[in-house]
Amino acid sequence: MRQIMRATAIAVGLLAAAGAFAAGNSKKITDVEASPEQEATRHFNQGIQLRDAAWKAEEKLAAESDPKKIEKLEKKIRGFYERAVEEQLSATKLNRRFHEAYSSLGYAYRKLGDYTAALKAYDTALALEPDYPEAIEYRGQAYLGLNRIDEAKKAYMALYGNDAEKAGMLLDAFRAWVQSGPDVPADKVKEVEGWIADRAKIAGMTGRGHDGGNGWASKGHEVGNGLEGHTEGNGLAGDAAGSGDR
Amino acid sequence: MSLAAAALIALSSACGHVPPETVPSAGDPPPTSEAHRIPAPDLTPRVDGGYAWNLPPGFAPPLVPRHNPMSEAKVELGRRLFFDPAVSGDGSLSCAGCHRPERAFTDGHAQAVGATGQQHPRSSMALINVAYSPSYTWVGDELLQLEDQIRIPLFNEDPIEMGLAGREREMLDRLKADPRYPPLFRAAFAERGARAAEPDVDEVIDALAAYVRSLISAESPYDRRVFADEAGALSPAAERGMELFFSVELACGTCHGGIAFAGPLRSTRSPDTEPQLEHNGLLADAAARFKVPTLRNIALTGPYMHDGRLATLDDVLDHYASGGVPGEGRSEQIRGFSLDEGQRRDLLAFLESLTDDNLATDPRFANPFADGMIGG
C-alpha cells in the first residue's frame, strides 16, 4: 500500500504539473519538486525497467548462435545491469528505508557477478524488512552461487513457512546447483540431493507443495502463498516484488 | 567454485527461459568505489504501536476486529481475567476451569460442567490458535468473532456455564474492589481516560478476547521437523505416521489441514475464509455437522469428538477406519480405511508428535495469580 501511494503521488504530481503547463502557467514541469521518497521511487522504477530490458536481451541471447551477436548482446545486458545498479543506488540514497530497492540492487549486483556487494544489499533489505520474501530468496541464490549451502538452506526454511512459491523457486535453484557440477566434495553434493528430495516430499505432503500438494487450497486452507502486504500489486514498475528470479 | 563457475548455474524462470546467473565479465568486478557504496539503511524503529505477535513459522498475523486492537496491556488484563473466578456469576468458576493450559486449554472431561454444576452437552474446545478460526463453537457458523463467542459461556442459561446473566453488576463490583484491576483496566483501555477505572462488561469481554487471540503456539516435534528442518525431530514411527496421515488413502490432512491441522483458516493472508462444518459420520442425523477441531496437541485434549464420547485416540481411529454411520450429508472424506497394527502405532505416534510441550510452561499463557486460584 505504501508503494502504491508513492507511485500514485508521483502520478498525481506529474498530472498537476502537466495541467499547469498546458494552461500557460509560467511554471515548468521541471519546477515541480518531488519529495526524496518520490524521487527514490522514480529511480527504483527506472532500475526495474532496466532489469526488464536485460531480461528481454537475455531471452534473445539464449536463442542466438552468432558469436559476434552474442558478444554484442552480452555487452548490452551488462550495460543494463550496470545502469540498474546506478538507479537502485540512487533510490537507496534518497530513501534509506526502501527495502525493495536494496533487494533489487542486490539482484543487479549478483547478475554482474559481484556476490559480496549483492549479499550486502540483501542483508540491508532484510535488516529493514526481515520477512521480505524476494530478498530472502535472492540471498539464498547468492549463497548457492558462493557454495554457502547451509545458509542457502536457512533461506529456504525462512521461505517455506511464508511463501510457498518462492520457496519452490529456491528449491529449483538448489536442483540447478546440483546439476551445474559445483566445485565441492561429492559427498556434499549427495547430501544436498537427499535434502532436496526430503524437502520436496514434505512440501508435497503438507500442502505447501512446490510439486503438487494435496488439494488443501481448494478446501480453502491457507497454504502460505505470499506475505500479506508484500506480494500484492505494489504500483511499482515491473512489479518487482512478484518478479521472481531469472 | 569461482564466480566464473557460478555463472554457469542455470536458474529456472516462470517462462521456461534459462538465462545465465551472471553476465559474462571481462574480469573480476571492480572494487566498490565510494560512489557505489551501498547506503546505510535507516533502522530507527517505526512507531506504530503494534503488538508483537511472536508468530511461529508459517503463521500469518491473525485478523483483529477494528474495535478491539491488540496491546500488551490488554492481553495481560485478559490473562488475569481468564484465570480469575471473579468473572463468573457466583465467583466460583474461571474460564480456565474448563480451559486449562496443561491440557491445551481443554478440561479433560467428556463434557464441560458449569459454575452451578450443570453439565454442558458438548466438550470444551481447545483454545490454542483459535485466532485463526473463521467461526466459533462446535456448531456455530455464525459466531465469527471471539468477542461474540465469549458471550456464550458468560451468559448462557441453558445450560448455565459461567452464570453471569443478571449478575453482571456483582462481577464488576468484585473486579473494582480488587486493587490489582483498576490500573490494569486503565492501561488496557487508556483511550477511555479516567473512565477506564470503572470497568464494564464489554471491556471484560474485549480483554478476554485479546488474551485468547494471543494463544498462538506451535512448538511441537512436527514443527521442528517441518519448519525448522530438524531431521531427527520425529521418531521413525512418527515419520511413517506423517506419510500415512497425508496419504491419499487416509486423507486425514484434507479436513485437518493447514498450519492449525483444523478446518479452513482466516488470517490477514486469507481474510475472506468462510466457516465450514463437516459431517464426521458419528451421528445418523444428516444435519449433525461440526466444526473440524484442531489436531494440534490432540494427545492432551481427550476425551474426543463434540461430546467426548470417544475416550482415546485409538477409539477415534476405530471410528474413522469404520467409515462411521453412512448416509446423506456425511463428508465424502469419511469413507473408511484399514490399518495394520504397525501402521496404527505409526499414525498414533504422528498424532502425538503434534503436542506442543511448551503450553504448560509458557509464561505468556500461565496463570498469573501467585495462589494459583482456578475455579471449577
Coordinates of C-alpha atoms in Angstrom, one line a residue:
Chain A
M1 CA 0.0 0.0 0.0
R2 CA 2.9 2.3 0.9
Q3 CA 4.3 1.7 -2.6
I4 CA 1.0 2.3 -4.3
M5 CA 0.7 5.6 -2.5
R6 CA 4.2 6.5 -3.5
A7 CA 3.6 5.8 -7.2
T8 CA 0.2 7.5 -7.1
A9 CA 1.8 10.5 -5.5
I10 CA 4.2 10.8 -8.4
A11 CA 1.4 10.3 -11.0
V12 CA -0.7 13.0 -9.3
G13 CA 2.3 15.4 -9.1
L14 CA 3.1 14.9 -12.8
L15 CA -0.6 15.3 -13.9
A16 CA -0.8 18.6 -11.9
A17 CA 2.3 19.8 -13.4
A18 CA 1.2 18.9 -16.9
G19 CA -2.1 20.7 -16.3
A20 CA -0.4 23.8 -15.1
F21 CA 2.0 23.8 -18.2
A22 CA -0.9 23.3 -20.6
A23 CA -2.8 26.2 -19.1
G24 CA 0.1 28.5 -19.8
N25 CA 1.3 28.8 -16.3
S26 CA 4.8 30.1 -16.2
K27 CA 5.9 27.2 -14.0
K28 CA 7.5 24.4 -16.0
I29 CA 7.1 20.7 -15.2
T30 CA 10.7 20.6 -14.1
D31 CA 9.9 23.2 -11.4
V32 CA 7.6 20.8 -9.6
E33 CA 9.6 19.4 -6.8
A34 CA 9.3 15.7 -5.9
S35 CA 9.9 14.6 -2.4
P36 CA 13.0 12.5 -1.8
E37 CA 10.8 9.4 -1.4
Q38 CA 9.1 10.1 -4.8
E39 CA 12.5 10.6 -6.4
A40 CA 13.6 7.3 -4.9
T41 CA 10.6 5.6 -6.4
R42 CA 11.4 7.1 -9.8
H43 CA 14.9 5.8 -9.7
F44 CA 13.7 2.4 -8.5
N45 CA 11.2 2.2 -11.3
Q46 CA 13.9 3.1 -13.8
G47 CA 16.1 0.4 -12.4
I48 CA 13.3 -2.2 -12.7
Q49 CA 12.8 -1.2 -16.3
L50 CA 16.5 -1.7 -17.0
R51 CA 16.3 -5.1 -15.3
D52 CA 13.3 -6.0 -17.5
A53 CA 15.3 -4.8 -20.6
A54 CA 18.1 -7.0 -19.5
W55 CA 15.7 -10.0 -19.2
K56 CA 14.5 -9.4 -22.8
A57 CA 18.0 -9.3 -24.1
E58 CA 18.8 -12.5 -22.2
E59 CA 16.0 -14.2 -24.0
K60 CA 17.5 -13.1 -27.3
L61 CA 20.9 -14.3 -26.1
A62 CA 19.6 -17.7 -25.3
A63 CA 18.4 -18.1 -28.9
E64 CA 21.5 -16.6 -30.6
S65 CA 24.3 -18.6 -32.1
D66 CA 26.3 -16.0 -34.0
P67 CA 29.4 -15.3 -31.8
K68 CA 29.5 -11.6 -32.8
K69 CA 25.9 -11.0 -31.9
I70 CA 26.4 -13.0 -28.7
E71 CA 29.2 -10.7 -27.7
K72 CA 27.2 -7.6 -28.5
L73 CA 24.2 -8.9 -26.5
E74 CA 26.3 -9.7 -23.5
K75 CA 27.8 -6.2 -23.5
K76 CA 24.3 -4.8 -23.8
I77 CA 23.0 -6.9 -20.9
R78 CA 25.9 -5.9 -18.8
G79 CA 25.2 -2.3 -19.5
F80 CA 21.6 -2.7 -18.5
Y81 CA 22.6 -4.2 -15.1
E82 CA 25.3 -1.6 -14.5
R83 CA 22.8 1.2 -15.1
A84 CA 20.3 -0.7 -12.9
V85 CA 22.9 -0.6 -10.1
E86 CA 23.2 3.2 -10.5
E87 CA 19.4 3.7 -10.3
Q88 CA 19.0 1.5 -7.3
L89 CA 21.9 3.1 -5.5
S90 CA 20.2 6.5 -6.2
A91 CA 17.0 5.1 -4.9
T92 CA 18.5 3.8 -1.6
K93 CA 20.5 7.0 -1.1
L94 CA 17.2 9.0 -1.3
N95 CA 15.2 6.6 0.8
R96 CA 17.1 4.5 3.3
R97 CA 14.1 2.5 4.3
F98 CA 13.4 1.3 0.7
H99 CA 13.9 -2.4 1.2
E100 CA 12.6 -3.2 -2.3
A101 CA 15.3 -1.0 -3.8
Y102 CA 18.1 -2.6 -1.7
S103 CA 16.8 -6.0 -2.8
S104 CA 16.8 -5.0 -6.5
L105 CA 20.3 -3.5 -6.0
G106 CA 21.4 -6.9 -4.8
Y107 CA 19.9 -8.6 -7.8
A108 CA 21.7 -6.3 -10.2
Y109 CA 25.0 -6.8 -8.4
R110 CA 24.5 -10.5 -8.4
K111 CA 23.9 -10.6 -12.1
L112 CA 27.1 -8.6 -12.6
G113 CA 28.9 -11.3 -10.6
D114 CA 29.6 -9.1 -7.5
Y115 CA 28.3 -11.5 -4.9
T116 CA 29.9 -9.6 -2.0
A117 CA 28.0 -6.4 -2.9
A118 CA 24.9 -8.4 -3.6
L119 CA 24.9 -10.1 -0.2
K120 CA 25.4 -6.7 1.5
A121 CA 22.5 -5.3 -0.3
Y122 CA 20.3 -8.3 0.5
D123 CA 21.4 -8.1 4.2
T124 CA 20.4 -4.5 4.2
A125 CA 17.0 -5.2 2.7
L126 CA 16.4 -7.8 5.3
A127 CA 17.6 -5.7 8.1
L128 CA 14.8 -3.3 7.1
E129 CA 12.2 -5.9 6.4
P130 CA 13.2 -9.3 7.8
D131 CA 10.4 -11.2 6.2
Y132 CA 10.7 -9.8 2.7
P133 CA 10.5 -13.0 0.6
E134 CA 12.2 -11.6 -2.5
A135 CA 15.3 -10.7 -0.7
I136 CA 15.3 -14.0 1.3
E137 CA 15.1 -15.9 -2.0
Y138 CA 17.7 -13.8 -3.8
R139 CA 20.1 -14.0 -0.9
G140 CA 19.6 -17.8 -0.9
Q141 CA 20.5 -17.9 -4.6
A142 CA 23.6 -15.7 -3.9
Y143 CA 24.6 -18.1 -1.1
L144 CA 24.3 -21.0 -3.6
G145 CA 26.5 -19.1 -6.1
L146 CA 29.1 -19.0 -3.3
N147 CA 28.6 -22.6 -2.3
R148 CA 27.4 -21.5 1.2
I149 CA 24.9 -24.3 1.3
D150 CA 23.9 -24.2 4.9
E151 CA 23.0 -20.5 4.6
A152 CA 21.1 -21.2 1.4
K153 CA 19.1 -23.9 3.3
K154 CA 18.3 -21.5 6.0
A155 CA 16.9 -19.1 3.4
Y156 CA 14.7 -21.9 2.1
M157 CA 13.4 -22.7 5.5
A158 CA 12.6 -19.0 6.1
L159 CA 10.6 -19.0 2.9
Y160 CA 9.0 -22.4 3.5
G161 CA 6.6 -21.2 6.1
N162 CA 5.7 -18.0 4.5
D163 CA 6.0 -18.0 0.7
A164 CA 5.5 -21.4 -0.9
E165 CA 6.1 -20.1 -4.4
K166 CA 9.4 -18.5 -3.7
A167 CA 10.4 -21.5 -1.6
G168 CA 9.8 -23.6 -4.6
M169 CA 11.9 -21.3 -6.8
L170 CA 14.8 -21.6 -4.4
L171 CA 14.4 -25.4 -4.3
D172 CA 14.6 -25.3 -8.1
A173 CA 17.8 -23.3 -7.8
F174 CA 19.2 -26.0 -5.5
R175 CA 18.5 -28.5 -8.2
A176 CA 20.2 -26.4 -10.8
W177 CA 23.2 -26.0 -8.4
V178 CA 23.5 -29.8 -8.2
Q179 CA 23.2 -30.1 -12.0
S180 CA 25.9 -27.4 -12.5
G181 CA 28.6 -29.7 -11.1
P182 CA 29.6 -27.4 -8.3
D183 CA 33.2 -27.4 -7.1
V184 CA 32.5 -29.0 -3.7
P185 CA 33.2 -32.5 -2.4
A186 CA 30.9 -35.2 -4.0
D187 CA 29.5 -36.3 -0.6
K188 CA 28.3 -32.7 0.0
V189 CA 26.5 -32.7 -3.3
K190 CA 25.0 -36.1 -2.5
E191 CA 23.8 -34.7 0.9
V192 CA 22.2 -31.8 -0.8
E193 CA 20.4 -34.1 -3.3
G194 CA 19.0 -36.0 -0.3
W195 CA 17.9 -32.8 1.4
I196 CA 16.2 -31.6 -1.8
A197 CA 14.3 -34.8 -2.1
D198 CA 13.2 -34.7 1.6
R199 CA 12.0 -31.1 1.4
A200 CA 10.2 -31.7 -1.8
K201 CA 8.4 -34.7 -0.2
I202 CA 7.4 -32.6 2.9
A203 CA 6.2 -29.7 0.7
G204 CA 4.1 -32.1 -1.3
M205 CA 2.6 -33.7 1.8
T206 CA 1.8 -30.7 3.8
G207 CA 0.2 -28.7 1.1
R208 CA 2.9 -26.1 0.7
G209 CA 3.6 -28.1 -2.4
H210 CA 6.1 -26.9 -4.8
D211 CA 5.4 -30.3 -6.5
G212 CA 1.7 -30.5 -6.2
G213 CA 0.3 -30.6 -2.8
N214 CA -2.8 -32.3 -1.6
G215 CA -5.6 -30.0 -2.6
W216 CA -5.9 -28.0 0.6
A217 CA -6.1 -24.8 -1.3
S218 CA -9.3 -26.0 -2.9
K219 CA -10.7 -26.6 0.5
G220 CA -9.9 -23.0 1.5
H221 CA -7.0 -23.8 3.7
E222 CA -4.3 -21.3 4.0
V223 CA -1.2 -22.6 2.3
G224 CA 1.1 -19.7 2.7
N225 CA 1.3 -18.3 -0.7
G226 CA 2.9 -15.0 -0.1
L227 CA 3.1 -12.5 2.6
E228 CA 0.3 -10.0 3.1
G229 CA 1.5 -6.6 2.1
H230 CA 4.5 -7.8 0.2
T231 CA 3.3 -9.7 -2.9
E232 CA 0.2 -7.8 -3.6
G233 CA 0.4 -5.4 -6.5
N234 CA 2.6 -2.6 -5.3
G235 CA 2.2 0.0 -8.0
L236 CA 5.9 0.0 -8.8
A237 CA 7.1 -0.6 -12.3
G238 CA 7.7 -4.2 -13.2
D239 CA 6.0 -5.5 -10.1
A240 CA 9.4 -6.1 -8.6
A241 CA 8.1 -7.8 -5.5
G242 CA 6.5 -10.5 -7.6
S243 CA 9.1 -10.8 -10.3
G244 CA 10.9 -13.9 -9.2
D245 CA 14.4 -14.7 -10.2
R246 CA 15.7 -15.2 -13.7
Chain B
M1 CA 33.7 -22.6 -7.1
S2 CA 34.8 -19.4 -8.7
L3 CA 32.5 -16.6 -9.7
A4 CA 33.0 -17.6 -13.3
A5 CA 31.9 -21.1 -12.4
A6 CA 29.0 -19.6 -10.6
A7 CA 27.9 -18.0 -13.8
L8 CA 27.2 -21.5 -15.2
I9 CA 24.5 -22.1 -12.7
A10 CA 21.3 -22.2 -14.6
L11 CA 18.2 -20.9 -12.9
S12 CA 14.7 -21.7 -13.7
S13 CA 12.2 -19.0 -14.6
A14 CA 8.5 -18.7 -15.0
C15 CA 8.6 -18.6 -18.8
G16 CA 11.0 -21.6 -19.1
H17 CA 13.9 -19.5 -20.3
V18 CA 17.1 -20.2 -18.6
P19 CA 19.4 -17.2 -18.6
P20 CA 22.9 -17.3 -17.1
E21 CA 23.2 -16.4 -13.4
T22 CA 25.6 -13.6 -14.1
V23 CA 26.5 -11.5 -17.1
P24 CA 29.9 -12.6 -18.6
S25 CA 32.6 -10.2 -17.5
A26 CA 36.0 -9.3 -18.9
G27 CA 37.4 -9.8 -15.4
D28 CA 36.6 -9.6 -11.7
P29 CA 34.2 -6.8 -10.8
P30 CA 36.0 -3.6 -9.8
P31 CA 36.2 -2.9 -6.1
T32 CA 33.3 -0.9 -4.8
S33 CA 34.0 2.8 -5.1
E34 CA 32.8 5.5 -2.8
A35 CA 30.1 6.3 -5.3
H36 CA 29.0 2.7 -5.4
R37 CA 29.0 2.2 -1.6
I38 CA 25.6 0.8 -0.5
P39 CA 23.9 3.4 1.6
A40 CA 23.4 2.5 5.2
P41 CA 19.7 1.8 6.0
D42 CA 17.6 3.9 8.3
L43 CA 16.8 1.4 11.0
T44 CA 15.2 3.7 13.5
P45 CA 12.1 1.8 14.8
R46 CA 8.8 2.7 13.3
V47 CA 6.4 4.0 15.9
D48 CA 3.2 2.2 15.1
G49 CA 2.0 0.9 18.5
G50 CA 1.9 -2.6 17.0
Y51 CA 1.5 -5.7 19.1
A52 CA 4.4 -8.2 18.9
W53 CA 2.7 -11.5 18.0
N54 CA 5.9 -13.6 18.1
L55 CA 4.4 -15.9 15.5
P56 CA 5.7 -19.4 14.7
P57 CA 7.0 -20.0 11.2
G58 CA 4.1 -20.3 8.7
F59 CA 1.7 -18.3 10.8
A60 CA 0.4 -15.1 9.4
P61 CA -0.8 -12.3 11.6
P62 CA -4.4 -13.0 12.7
L63 CA -7.3 -10.7 11.8
V64 CA -8.2 -8.4 14.7
P65 CA -11.6 -6.6 15.0
R66 CA -11.1 -2.9 14.4
H67 CA -12.9 -2.1 17.7
N68 CA -10.6 -4.2 19.8
P69 CA -6.9 -3.7 18.7
M70 CA -4.3 -5.9 20.4
S71 CA -2.0 -4.4 23.0
E72 CA 0.3 -6.0 25.6
A73 CA -1.7 -4.3 28.4
K74 CA -5.0 -5.6 27.2
V75 CA -3.6 -9.2 26.8
E76 CA -2.2 -9.0 30.3
L77 CA -5.5 -7.9 31.7
G78 CA -7.3 -10.6 29.7
R79 CA -4.9 -13.2 31.1
R80 CA -5.8 -12.3 34.7
L81 CA -9.5 -12.2 33.9
F82 CA -9.2 -15.6 32.2
F83 CA -7.8 -17.2 35.3
D84 CA -10.0 -15.3 37.8
P85 CA -13.2 -17.0 39.2
A86 CA -14.4 -13.4 40.0
V87 CA -15.5 -13.3 36.3
S88 CA -18.3 -15.8 36.9
G89 CA -21.7 -15.0 38.3
D90 CA -21.2 -16.5 41.7
G91 CA -17.4 -16.1 41.7
S92 CA -16.7 -19.8 41.7
L93 CA -15.5 -20.6 38.1
S94 CA -12.9 -19.0 35.9
C95 CA -12.6 -19.5 32.1
A96 CA -9.5 -21.6 33.0
G97 CA -11.8 -24.0 34.9
C98 CA -12.8 -25.5 31.5
H99 CA -9.7 -24.4 29.5
R100 CA -6.5 -25.5 31.3
P101 CA -3.2 -24.7 29.7
E102 CA -1.6 -28.0 30.6
R103 CA -4.5 -29.7 28.6
A104 CA -4.1 -27.4 25.6
F105 CA -6.9 -25.3 27.1
T106 CA -9.4 -28.1 27.4
D107 CA -10.5 -29.7 30.7
G108 CA -10.1 -33.5 30.4
H109 CA -13.8 -34.1 30.8
A110 CA -16.1 -35.6 28.2
Q111 CA -18.5 -32.7 28.7
A112 CA -17.9 -29.4 30.4
V113 CA -19.5 -28.6 33.8
G114 CA -20.8 -25.1 34.5
A115 CA -20.5 -22.9 37.7
T116 CA -23.7 -24.3 39.2
G117 CA -22.9 -27.9 38.3
Q118 CA -25.0 -28.2 35.2
Q119 CA -23.4 -30.4 32.5
H120 CA -22.9 -28.9 29.1
P121 CA -23.9 -31.2 26.2
R122 CA -20.5 -30.7 24.5
S123 CA -16.9 -30.9 25.2
S124 CA -14.6 -27.9 26.0
M125 CA -12.8 -26.9 22.8
A126 CA -9.1 -26.3 22.7
L127 CA -8.2 -22.6 22.5
I128 CA -4.7 -22.7 21.1
N129 CA -4.5 -20.9 17.7
V130 CA -8.3 -20.1 17.7
A131 CA -7.3 -16.6 16.5
Y132 CA -7.3 -18.3 13.0
S133 CA -10.8 -19.8 13.3
P134 CA -13.3 -18.3 10.8
S135 CA -16.1 -19.2 13.3
Y136 CA -16.5 -20.4 16.9
T137 CA -18.2 -23.2 18.9
W138 CA -18.8 -26.8 17.7
V139 CA -21.7 -25.9 15.5
G140 CA -21.6 -22.1 15.2
D141 CA -21.0 -21.0 11.7
E142 CA -22.4 -17.6 12.5
L143 CA -20.2 -16.7 15.5
L144 CA -17.4 -15.1 13.6
Q145 CA -15.6 -13.2 16.3
L146 CA -14.1 -14.3 19.6
E147 CA -15.8 -11.3 21.3
D148 CA -19.2 -12.8 20.3
Q149 CA -18.3 -16.3 21.2
I150 CA -17.1 -15.3 24.7
R151 CA -20.6 -14.0 25.5
I152 CA -21.9 -17.6 25.1
P153 CA -20.2 -19.2 28.1
L154 CA -20.5 -16.0 30.2
F155 CA -24.3 -15.5 29.7
N156 CA -25.6 -18.9 28.6
E157 CA -28.6 -20.0 30.8
D158 CA -29.3 -23.4 29.3
P159 CA -27.1 -24.8 30.5
I160 CA -25.5 -22.3 32.8
E161 CA -21.8 -22.1 32.2
M162 CA -20.3 -19.0 33.9
G163 CA -23.7 -17.9 35.1
L164 CA -23.2 -14.2 34.6
A165 CA -26.6 -13.4 33.2
G166 CA -28.3 -10.9 35.6
R167 CA -25.2 -10.8 37.8
E168 CA -23.0 -8.5 35.8
R169 CA -23.0 -5.8 38.5
E170 CA -21.8 -8.3 41.1
M171 CA -18.9 -9.3 38.8
L172 CA -17.9 -5.7 38.1
D173 CA -18.0 -4.8 41.7
R174 CA -15.7 -7.7 42.6
L175 CA -13.2 -6.5 39.9
K176 CA -13.5 -2.9 41.1
A177 CA -12.8 -3.9 44.7
D178 CA -9.7 -5.8 43.8
P179 CA -6.8 -3.3 43.8
R180 CA -5.0 -5.1 41.1
Y181 CA -7.6 -4.4 38.4
P182 CA -8.2 -0.6 38.1
P183 CA -4.6 0.1 37.0
L184 CA -4.8 -2.9 34.6
F185 CA -8.1 -1.6 33.1
R186 CA -6.6 1.9 32.8
A187 CA -3.6 0.6 30.9
A188 CA -5.6 -1.6 28.6
F189 CA -8.2 1.0 27.8
A190 CA -6.1 4.1 28.0
E191 CA -8.2 5.8 25.3
R192 CA -11.1 6.0 27.8
G193 CA -9.1 8.2 30.2
A194 CA -10.3 8.4 33.7
R195 CA -13.4 6.4 32.9
A196 CA -11.3 3.3 32.4
A197 CA -11.0 2.7 36.1
E198 CA -14.7 1.8 36.0
P199 CA -14.7 -1.5 34.1
D200 CA -17.7 -2.6 32.1
V201 CA -18.7 -5.9 30.7
D202 CA -17.7 -5.1 27.1
E203 CA -14.2 -4.3 28.3
V204 CA -14.0 -7.6 30.2
I205 CA -15.0 -9.4 27.0
D206 CA -12.6 -7.4 24.9
A207 CA -9.7 -8.1 27.2
L208 CA -10.6 -11.8 27.4
A209 CA -10.8 -12.0 23.6
A210 CA -7.4 -10.3 23.3
Y211 CA -5.8 -12.9 25.6
V212 CA -7.4 -15.8 23.8
R213 CA -6.4 -14.4 20.5
S214 CA -2.8 -14.2 21.8
L215 CA -2.7 -18.0 22.4
I216 CA -0.7 -18.9 19.4
S217 CA 1.9 -21.6 19.7
A218 CA 3.4 -24.3 17.5
E219 CA 6.5 -25.8 19.1
S220 CA 5.9 -29.5 18.6
P221 CA 8.3 -32.1 17.2
Y222 CA 6.3 -31.9 14.0
D223 CA 7.1 -28.1 13.8
R224 CA 10.8 -28.8 14.4
R225 CA 10.8 -31.3 11.6
V226 CA 8.8 -29.4 9.0
F227 CA 9.5 -25.8 9.8
A228 CA 13.0 -25.9 11.4
D229 CA 14.4 -28.7 9.3
E230 CA 15.4 -30.7 12.3
A231 CA 15.9 -34.2 10.7
G232 CA 15.6 -36.2 13.9
A233 CA 12.7 -34.3 15.5
L234 CA 10.2 -37.0 14.6
S235 CA 10.7 -40.6 15.6
P236 CA 10.9 -43.1 12.7
A237 CA 7.4 -44.2 13.7
A238 CA 6.0 -40.7 13.6
E239 CA 7.8 -40.1 10.3
R240 CA 6.0 -43.1 8.8
G241 CA 2.8 -41.9 10.5
M242 CA 3.1 -38.5 8.9
E243 CA 3.1 -40.1 5.4
L244 CA 0.0 -42.1 6.4
F245 CA -1.7 -39.0 7.7
F246 CA -1.2 -37.1 4.5
S247 CA -1.7 -40.1 2.2
V248 CA -4.5 -40.2 -0.4
E249 CA -5.9 -43.3 1.2
L250 CA -6.4 -41.9 4.7
A251 CA -6.6 -38.2 3.6
C252 CA -6.7 -37.0 7.3
G253 CA -5.0 -33.8 6.2
T254 CA -7.8 -32.9 3.8
C255 CA -10.1 -31.9 6.7
H256 CA -7.4 -31.4 9.4
G257 CA -5.2 -29.2 7.2
G258 CA -3.1 -26.1 7.2
I259 CA -0.9 -24.8 9.9
A260 CA -3.6 -25.5 12.6
F261 CA -4.5 -29.0 11.5
A262 CA -8.1 -27.8 11.5
G263 CA -10.6 -26.6 9.1
P264 CA -10.2 -23.5 6.9
L265 CA -8.2 -20.7 8.5
R266 CA -8.8 -17.0 8.5
S267 CA -5.9 -14.6 8.8
T268 CA -4.5 -11.4 7.2
R269 CA -3.5 -13.7 4.3
S270 CA -6.9 -15.2 3.8
P271 CA -9.4 -12.7 5.4
D272 CA -12.4 -13.9 3.5
T273 CA -12.3 -17.6 4.5
E274 CA -15.8 -18.9 5.0
P275 CA -16.7 -21.0 8.0
Q276 CA -17.1 -24.7 7.3
L277 CA -18.8 -27.5 9.1
E278 CA -18.3 -31.2 8.3
H279 CA -20.4 -34.3 9.0
N280 CA -17.9 -36.8 10.6
G281 CA -20.1 -39.9 10.3
L282 CA -20.6 -40.1 14.1
L283 CA -24.4 -39.5 14.1
A284 CA -27.1 -40.6 11.7
D285 CA -28.6 -37.1 11.6
A286 CA -27.6 -35.5 8.3
A287 CA -27.7 -32.2 10.0
A288 CA -25.1 -33.2 12.6
R289 CA -22.3 -31.2 11.1
F290 CA -19.5 -29.8 13.3
K291 CA -16.5 -27.6 13.1
V292 CA -13.3 -29.5 12.4
P293 CA -11.3 -29.3 15.6
T294 CA -7.5 -28.8 15.6
L295 CA -5.3 -31.9 15.9
R296 CA -2.5 -29.9 17.4
N297 CA -2.0 -31.1 21.0
I298 CA -4.6 -33.8 20.3
A299 CA -2.8 -36.2 22.8
L300 CA -3.7 -33.7 25.6
T301 CA -7.3 -33.0 24.7
G302 CA -9.2 -36.2 25.2
P303 CA -11.9 -37.4 25.5
Y304 CA -12.7 -36.7 21.9
M305 CA -15.4 -35.6 19.5
H306 CA -18.0 -32.9 20.1
D307 CA -19.5 -34.7 23.1
G308 CA -16.5 -36.6 24.4
R309 CA -18.0 -39.9 23.5
L310 CA -14.7 -41.4 22.4
A311 CA -12.3 -41.9 25.2
T312 CA -9.0 -42.4 23.4
L313 CA -7.3 -41.7 20.1
D314 CA -7.4 -45.4 19.4
D315 CA -11.2 -45.1 19.6
V316 CA -11.1 -42.2 17.2
L317 CA -9.1 -44.2 14.7
D318 CA -11.6 -47.1 15.0
H319 CA -14.4 -44.7 14.2
Y320 CA -12.7 -43.2 11.1
A321 CA -11.5 -46.6 9.9
S322 CA -15.0 -47.9 10.0
G323 CA -16.3 -45.0 8.0
G324 CA -18.9 -44.1 10.6
V325 CA -22.6 -44.1 10.0
P326 CA -23.3 -44.0 6.3
G327 CA -25.9 -41.6 5.0
E328 CA -26.7 -38.4 3.3
G329 CA -24.6 -35.5 4.5
R330 CA -21.6 -37.5 5.6
S331 CA -18.3 -35.9 4.5
E332 CA -17.0 -37.6 1.4
Q333 CA -13.6 -37.9 3.1
I334 CA -15.1 -40.3 5.7
R335 CA -15.0 -43.5 3.7
G336 CA -13.1 -45.9 6.0
F337 CA -9.7 -47.4 5.7
S338 CA -7.7 -50.3 7.1
L339 CA -4.5 -50.1 9.1
D340 CA -2.4 -53.0 10.4
E341 CA -1.1 -52.8 13.9
G342 CA 2.2 -51.2 12.9
Q343 CA 0.5 -48.6 10.8
R344 CA -1.9 -47.8 13.6
R345 CA 1.1 -47.3 16.0
D346 CA 2.8 -45.1 13.5
L347 CA -0.2 -42.9 13.0
L348 CA -0.7 -42.5 16.7
A349 CA 3.0 -41.6 17.1
F350 CA 2.5 -38.9 14.5
L351 CA -0.6 -37.5 16.2
E352 CA 1.4 -37.4 19.5
S353 CA 4.2 -35.5 17.7
L354 CA 1.7 -32.6 17.3
T355 CA 2.0 -31.9 21.0
D356 CA 3.4 -28.6 22.0
D357 CA 5.3 -29.2 25.2
N358 CA 5.6 -25.5 25.8
L359 CA 2.0 -24.9 26.6
A360 CA 2.1 -25.8 30.3
T361 CA 5.2 -23.8 31.0
D362 CA 4.9 -20.8 28.6
P363 CA 4.8 -17.7 30.9
R364 CA 2.7 -15.9 28.3
F365 CA -0.1 -18.3 28.8
A366 CA 0.3 -19.1 32.5
N367 CA -2.0 -18.4 35.5
P368 CA -0.8 -15.0 36.8
F369 CA -2.1 -15.5 40.3
A370 CA 0.5 -16.5 42.9
D371 CA -2.0 -18.6 44.7
G372 CA -2.9 -20.4 41.6
M373 CA -6.6 -19.9 42.0
I374 CA -8.6 -21.5 39.4
G375 CA -12.2 -22.1 40.0
G376 CA -14.1 -25.2 38.9

